[in-house]
Short mmCIF file of C-alpha atoms in Angstrom, two decimals:
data_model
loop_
_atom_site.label_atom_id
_atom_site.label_comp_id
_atom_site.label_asym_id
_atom_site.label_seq_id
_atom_site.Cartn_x
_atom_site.Cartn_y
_atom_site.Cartn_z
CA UNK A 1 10.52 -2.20 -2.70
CA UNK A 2 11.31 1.22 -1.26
CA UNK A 3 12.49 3.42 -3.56
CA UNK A 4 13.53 6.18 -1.39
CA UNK A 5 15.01 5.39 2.03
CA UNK A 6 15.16 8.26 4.88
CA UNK A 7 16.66 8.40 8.10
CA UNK A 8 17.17 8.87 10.96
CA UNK A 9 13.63 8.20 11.78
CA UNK A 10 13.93 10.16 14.96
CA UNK A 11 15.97 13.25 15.52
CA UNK A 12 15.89 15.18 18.39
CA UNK A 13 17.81 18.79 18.46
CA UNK A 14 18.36 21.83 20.98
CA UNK A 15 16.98 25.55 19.50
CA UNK A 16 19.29 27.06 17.46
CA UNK A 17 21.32 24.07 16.21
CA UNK A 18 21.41 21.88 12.92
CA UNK A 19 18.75 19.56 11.69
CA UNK A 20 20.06 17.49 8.80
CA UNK A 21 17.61 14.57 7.44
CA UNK A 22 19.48 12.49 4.89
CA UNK A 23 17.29 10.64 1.65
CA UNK A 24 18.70 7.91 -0.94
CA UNK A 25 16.87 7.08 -3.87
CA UNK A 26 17.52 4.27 -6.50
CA UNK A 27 16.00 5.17 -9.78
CA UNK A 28 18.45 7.20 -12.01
CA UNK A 29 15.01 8.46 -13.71
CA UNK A 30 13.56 10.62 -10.83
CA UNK A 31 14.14 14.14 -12.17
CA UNK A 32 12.26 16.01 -8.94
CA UNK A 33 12.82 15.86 -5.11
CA UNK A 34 10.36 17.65 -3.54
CA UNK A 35 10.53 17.76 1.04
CA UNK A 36 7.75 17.97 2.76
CA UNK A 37 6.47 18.92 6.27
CA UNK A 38 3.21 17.64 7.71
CA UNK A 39 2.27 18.67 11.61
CA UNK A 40 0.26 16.75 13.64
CA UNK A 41 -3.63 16.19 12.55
CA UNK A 42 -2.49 17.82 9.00
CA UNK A 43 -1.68 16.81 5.53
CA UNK A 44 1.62 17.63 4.46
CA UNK A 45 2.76 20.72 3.08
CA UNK A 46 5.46 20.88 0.50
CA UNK A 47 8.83 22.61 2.27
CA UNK A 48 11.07 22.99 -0.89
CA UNK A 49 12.63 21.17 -3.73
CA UNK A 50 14.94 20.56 -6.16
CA UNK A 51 15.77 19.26 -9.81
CA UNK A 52 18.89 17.41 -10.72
CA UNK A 53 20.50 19.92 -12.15
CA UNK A 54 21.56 22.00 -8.99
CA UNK A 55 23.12 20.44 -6.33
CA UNK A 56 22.27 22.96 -3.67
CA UNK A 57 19.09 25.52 -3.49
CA UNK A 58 18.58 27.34 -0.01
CA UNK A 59 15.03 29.26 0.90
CA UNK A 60 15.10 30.79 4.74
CA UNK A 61 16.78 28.18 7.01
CA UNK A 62 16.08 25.32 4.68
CA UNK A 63 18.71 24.18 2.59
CA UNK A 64 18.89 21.38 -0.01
CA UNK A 65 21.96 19.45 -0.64
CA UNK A 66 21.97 17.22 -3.97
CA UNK A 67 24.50 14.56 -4.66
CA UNK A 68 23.53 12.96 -8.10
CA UNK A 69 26.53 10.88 -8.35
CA UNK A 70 25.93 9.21 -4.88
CA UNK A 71 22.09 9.61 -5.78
CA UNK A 72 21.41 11.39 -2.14
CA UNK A 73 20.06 14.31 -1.48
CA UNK A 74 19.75 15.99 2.15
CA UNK A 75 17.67 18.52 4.00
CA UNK A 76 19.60 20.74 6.71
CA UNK A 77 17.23 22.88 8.87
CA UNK A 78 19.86 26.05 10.01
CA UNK A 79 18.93 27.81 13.72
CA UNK A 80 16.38 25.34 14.05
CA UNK A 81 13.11 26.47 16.14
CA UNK A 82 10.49 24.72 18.47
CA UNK A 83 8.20 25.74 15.89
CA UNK A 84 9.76 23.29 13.36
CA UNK A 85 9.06 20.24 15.38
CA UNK A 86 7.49 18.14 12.93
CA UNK A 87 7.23 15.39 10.50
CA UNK A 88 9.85 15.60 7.10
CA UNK A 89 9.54 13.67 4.48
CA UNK A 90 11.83 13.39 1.51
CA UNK A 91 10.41 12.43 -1.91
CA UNK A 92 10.87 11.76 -5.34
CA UNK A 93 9.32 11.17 -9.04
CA UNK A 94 10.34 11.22 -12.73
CA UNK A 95 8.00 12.91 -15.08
CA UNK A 96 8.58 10.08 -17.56
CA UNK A 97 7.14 7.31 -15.32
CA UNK A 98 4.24 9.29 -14.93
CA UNK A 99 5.76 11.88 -12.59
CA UNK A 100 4.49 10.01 -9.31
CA UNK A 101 6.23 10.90 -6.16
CA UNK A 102 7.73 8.04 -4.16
CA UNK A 103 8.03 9.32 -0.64
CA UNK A 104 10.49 8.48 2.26
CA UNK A 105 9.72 6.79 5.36
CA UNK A 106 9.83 10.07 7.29
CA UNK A 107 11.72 11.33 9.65
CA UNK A 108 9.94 12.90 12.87
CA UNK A 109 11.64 16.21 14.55
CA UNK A 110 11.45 17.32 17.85
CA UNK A 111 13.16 20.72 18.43
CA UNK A 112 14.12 21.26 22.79
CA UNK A 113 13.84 25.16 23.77
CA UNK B 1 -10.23 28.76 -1.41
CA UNK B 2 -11.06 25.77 0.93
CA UNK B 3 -8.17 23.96 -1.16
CA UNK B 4 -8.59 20.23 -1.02
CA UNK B 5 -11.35 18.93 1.50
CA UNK B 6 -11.79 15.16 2.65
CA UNK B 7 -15.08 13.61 4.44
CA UNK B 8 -15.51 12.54 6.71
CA UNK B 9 -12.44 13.30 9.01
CA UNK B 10 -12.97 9.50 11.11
CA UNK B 11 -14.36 6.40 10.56
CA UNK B 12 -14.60 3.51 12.33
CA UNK B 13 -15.50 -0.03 10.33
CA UNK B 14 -16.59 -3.82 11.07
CA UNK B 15 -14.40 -5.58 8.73
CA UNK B 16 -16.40 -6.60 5.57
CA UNK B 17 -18.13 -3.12 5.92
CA UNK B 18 -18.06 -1.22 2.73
CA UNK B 19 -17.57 3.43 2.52
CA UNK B 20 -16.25 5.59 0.28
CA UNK B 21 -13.90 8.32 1.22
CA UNK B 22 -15.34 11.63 -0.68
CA UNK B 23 -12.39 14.26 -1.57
CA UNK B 24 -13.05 17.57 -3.37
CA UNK B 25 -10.73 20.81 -4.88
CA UNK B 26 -11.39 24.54 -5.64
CA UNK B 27 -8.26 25.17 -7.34
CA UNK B 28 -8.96 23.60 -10.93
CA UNK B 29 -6.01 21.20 -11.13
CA UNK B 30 -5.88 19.06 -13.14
CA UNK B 31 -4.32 15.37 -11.32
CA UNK B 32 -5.56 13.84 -8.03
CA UNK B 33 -4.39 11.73 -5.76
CA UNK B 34 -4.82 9.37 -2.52
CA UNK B 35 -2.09 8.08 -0.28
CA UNK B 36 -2.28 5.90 2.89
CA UNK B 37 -0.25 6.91 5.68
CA UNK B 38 1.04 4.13 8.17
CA UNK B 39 3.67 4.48 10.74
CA UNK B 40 6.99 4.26 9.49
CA UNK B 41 6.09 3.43 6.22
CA UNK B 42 5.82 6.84 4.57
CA UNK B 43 3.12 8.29 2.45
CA UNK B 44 1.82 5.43 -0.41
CA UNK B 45 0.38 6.46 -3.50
CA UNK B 46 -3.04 4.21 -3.59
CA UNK B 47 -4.55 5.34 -6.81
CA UNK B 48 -4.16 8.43 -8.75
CA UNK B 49 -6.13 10.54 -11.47
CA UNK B 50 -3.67 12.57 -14.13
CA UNK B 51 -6.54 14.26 -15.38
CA UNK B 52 -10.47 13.91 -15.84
CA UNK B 53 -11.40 10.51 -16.72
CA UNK B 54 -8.28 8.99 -16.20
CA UNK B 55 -7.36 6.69 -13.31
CA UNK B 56 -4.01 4.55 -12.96
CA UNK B 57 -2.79 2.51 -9.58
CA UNK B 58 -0.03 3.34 -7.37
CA UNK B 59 2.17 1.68 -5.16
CA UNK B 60 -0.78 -0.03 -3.10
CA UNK B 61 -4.34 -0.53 -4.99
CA UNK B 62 -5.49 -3.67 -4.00
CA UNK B 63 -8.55 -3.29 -1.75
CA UNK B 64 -9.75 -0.13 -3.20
CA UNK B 65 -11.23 1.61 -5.82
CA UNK B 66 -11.56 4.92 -7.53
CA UNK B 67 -14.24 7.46 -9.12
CA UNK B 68 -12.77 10.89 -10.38
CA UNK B 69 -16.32 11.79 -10.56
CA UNK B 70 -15.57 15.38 -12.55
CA UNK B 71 -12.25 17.23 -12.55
CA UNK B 72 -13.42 18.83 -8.96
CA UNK B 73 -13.71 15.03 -7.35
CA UNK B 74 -11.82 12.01 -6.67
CA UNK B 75 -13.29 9.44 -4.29
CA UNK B 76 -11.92 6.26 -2.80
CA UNK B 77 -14.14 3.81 -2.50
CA UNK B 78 -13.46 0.26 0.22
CA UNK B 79 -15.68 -2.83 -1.03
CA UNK B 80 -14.89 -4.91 1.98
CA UNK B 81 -12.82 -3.70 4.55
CA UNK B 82 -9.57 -5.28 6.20
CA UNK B 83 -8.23 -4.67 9.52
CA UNK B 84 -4.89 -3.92 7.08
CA UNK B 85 -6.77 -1.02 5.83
CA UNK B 86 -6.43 0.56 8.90
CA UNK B 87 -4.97 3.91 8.07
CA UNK B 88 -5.33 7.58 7.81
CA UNK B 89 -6.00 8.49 4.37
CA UNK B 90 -5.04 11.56 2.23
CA UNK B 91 -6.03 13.16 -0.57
CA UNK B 92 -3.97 15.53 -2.97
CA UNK B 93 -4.57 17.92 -5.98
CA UNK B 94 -1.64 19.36 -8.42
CA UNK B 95 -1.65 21.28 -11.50
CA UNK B 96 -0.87 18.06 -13.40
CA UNK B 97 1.29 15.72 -13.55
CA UNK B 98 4.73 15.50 -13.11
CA UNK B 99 7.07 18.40 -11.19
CA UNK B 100 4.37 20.40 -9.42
CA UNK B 101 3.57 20.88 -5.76
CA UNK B 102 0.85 18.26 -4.43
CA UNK B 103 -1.49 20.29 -2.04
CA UNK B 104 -2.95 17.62 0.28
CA UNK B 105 -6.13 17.50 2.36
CA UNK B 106 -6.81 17.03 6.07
CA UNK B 107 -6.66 13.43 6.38
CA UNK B 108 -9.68 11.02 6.98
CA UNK B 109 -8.40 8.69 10.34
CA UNK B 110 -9.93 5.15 9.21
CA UNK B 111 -10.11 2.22 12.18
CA UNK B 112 -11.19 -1.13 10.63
CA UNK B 113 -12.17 -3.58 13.79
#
């Protein structure tokens, strides 16, 4: 059962535009949505998160959006660089289950000069 | 800081073969983790450690087992390998539990034939 479900699975976007990745989760309990970026030949690397509590935190060009009511939460990549060409995933846990994160499928970037 | 290390970085395997994936971190946390990482299927939490001499399963266990050896090490161990274990493996350190970043390792690129 996938808990969290990410898409597209593919995006492809010129230099300079928007990169939005889009995440749905299930479990009312997750209380943390962490993204992460992993290049290739390298573990992933956490990108920025969120708690339920906001439903928007920005750091650089990364931006969070957080719908709780839909249970959705979205990543939007502003003036998006070659250098961002990567893999994304989305993720989620609840400290009270044990605070394990479920991740997405992932979503893999590819930024055109 | 080395952060998290993983040996060996490949392996290949006859099925039925037995190894043990070794995984080690300098930064004193206190929960560990390994994931499998197959296409399109995201990052799956195999087994995971919440703190010295503890070990619980995640999303995927069967096949594998786990040592957290001290709090510095947390190895995965295959008793008989499967062409479905076929995977690149991570490891991952946090603080503890719950809400914290994950730092992960390198990867170990396994090919059971």
């Amino acid at each position: 059962q996938q808990q969290v479900k990410q898409s597209p699975q593919s995006l492809i976007v010129q230099k300079g535009g928007i990169s939005i990745i889009n995440c749905a989760y299930e479990n009312t309990a997750f209380d943390y949505f962490p993204w992460y970026q992993q290049f290739p030949g390298k573990g992933p690397a956490l990108l920025i998160a969120i708690r339920p509590d906001v439903s928007e935190k920005k750091e650089g060009r990364f931006t969070i959006s957080f719908n709780k009511s839909a249970k959705q939460f979205s990543l939007h990549i502003m003036d998006s660089q070659p250098g961002d060409s990567a893999t994304y995933f989305c993720a989620a846990s609840s400290y009270n289950q044990g605070g394990k994160l479920i991740f997405g499928q992932g979503t893999e970037l590819s930024v055109k000069p | 800081n080395a952060g998290v290390t993983q040996t060996p970085k490949f392996q290949v395997l006859k099925t039925g073969q037995s190894m043990t994936l070794q995984c080690a971190q300098d930064m004193n946390h206190n929960s560990m983790y390994w994931y499998r990482q197959d296409p399109g299927m995201g990052l799956r939490l195999i087994y995971y450690s919440a703190s010295e001499g503890t070990t619980d399963k995640g999303e995927v266990p069967n096949g594998y087992n786990v040592s957290r050896l001290n709090k510095r090490e947390f190895s995965l161990r295959l008793e008989s390998a499967a062409p479905s274990q076929t995977s690149v493996y991570f490891c991952a350190s946090s603080p503890d539990r719950g809400p914290y970043e994950q730092y992960f390792g390198p990867g170990t690129r396994l090919t059971v034939t």
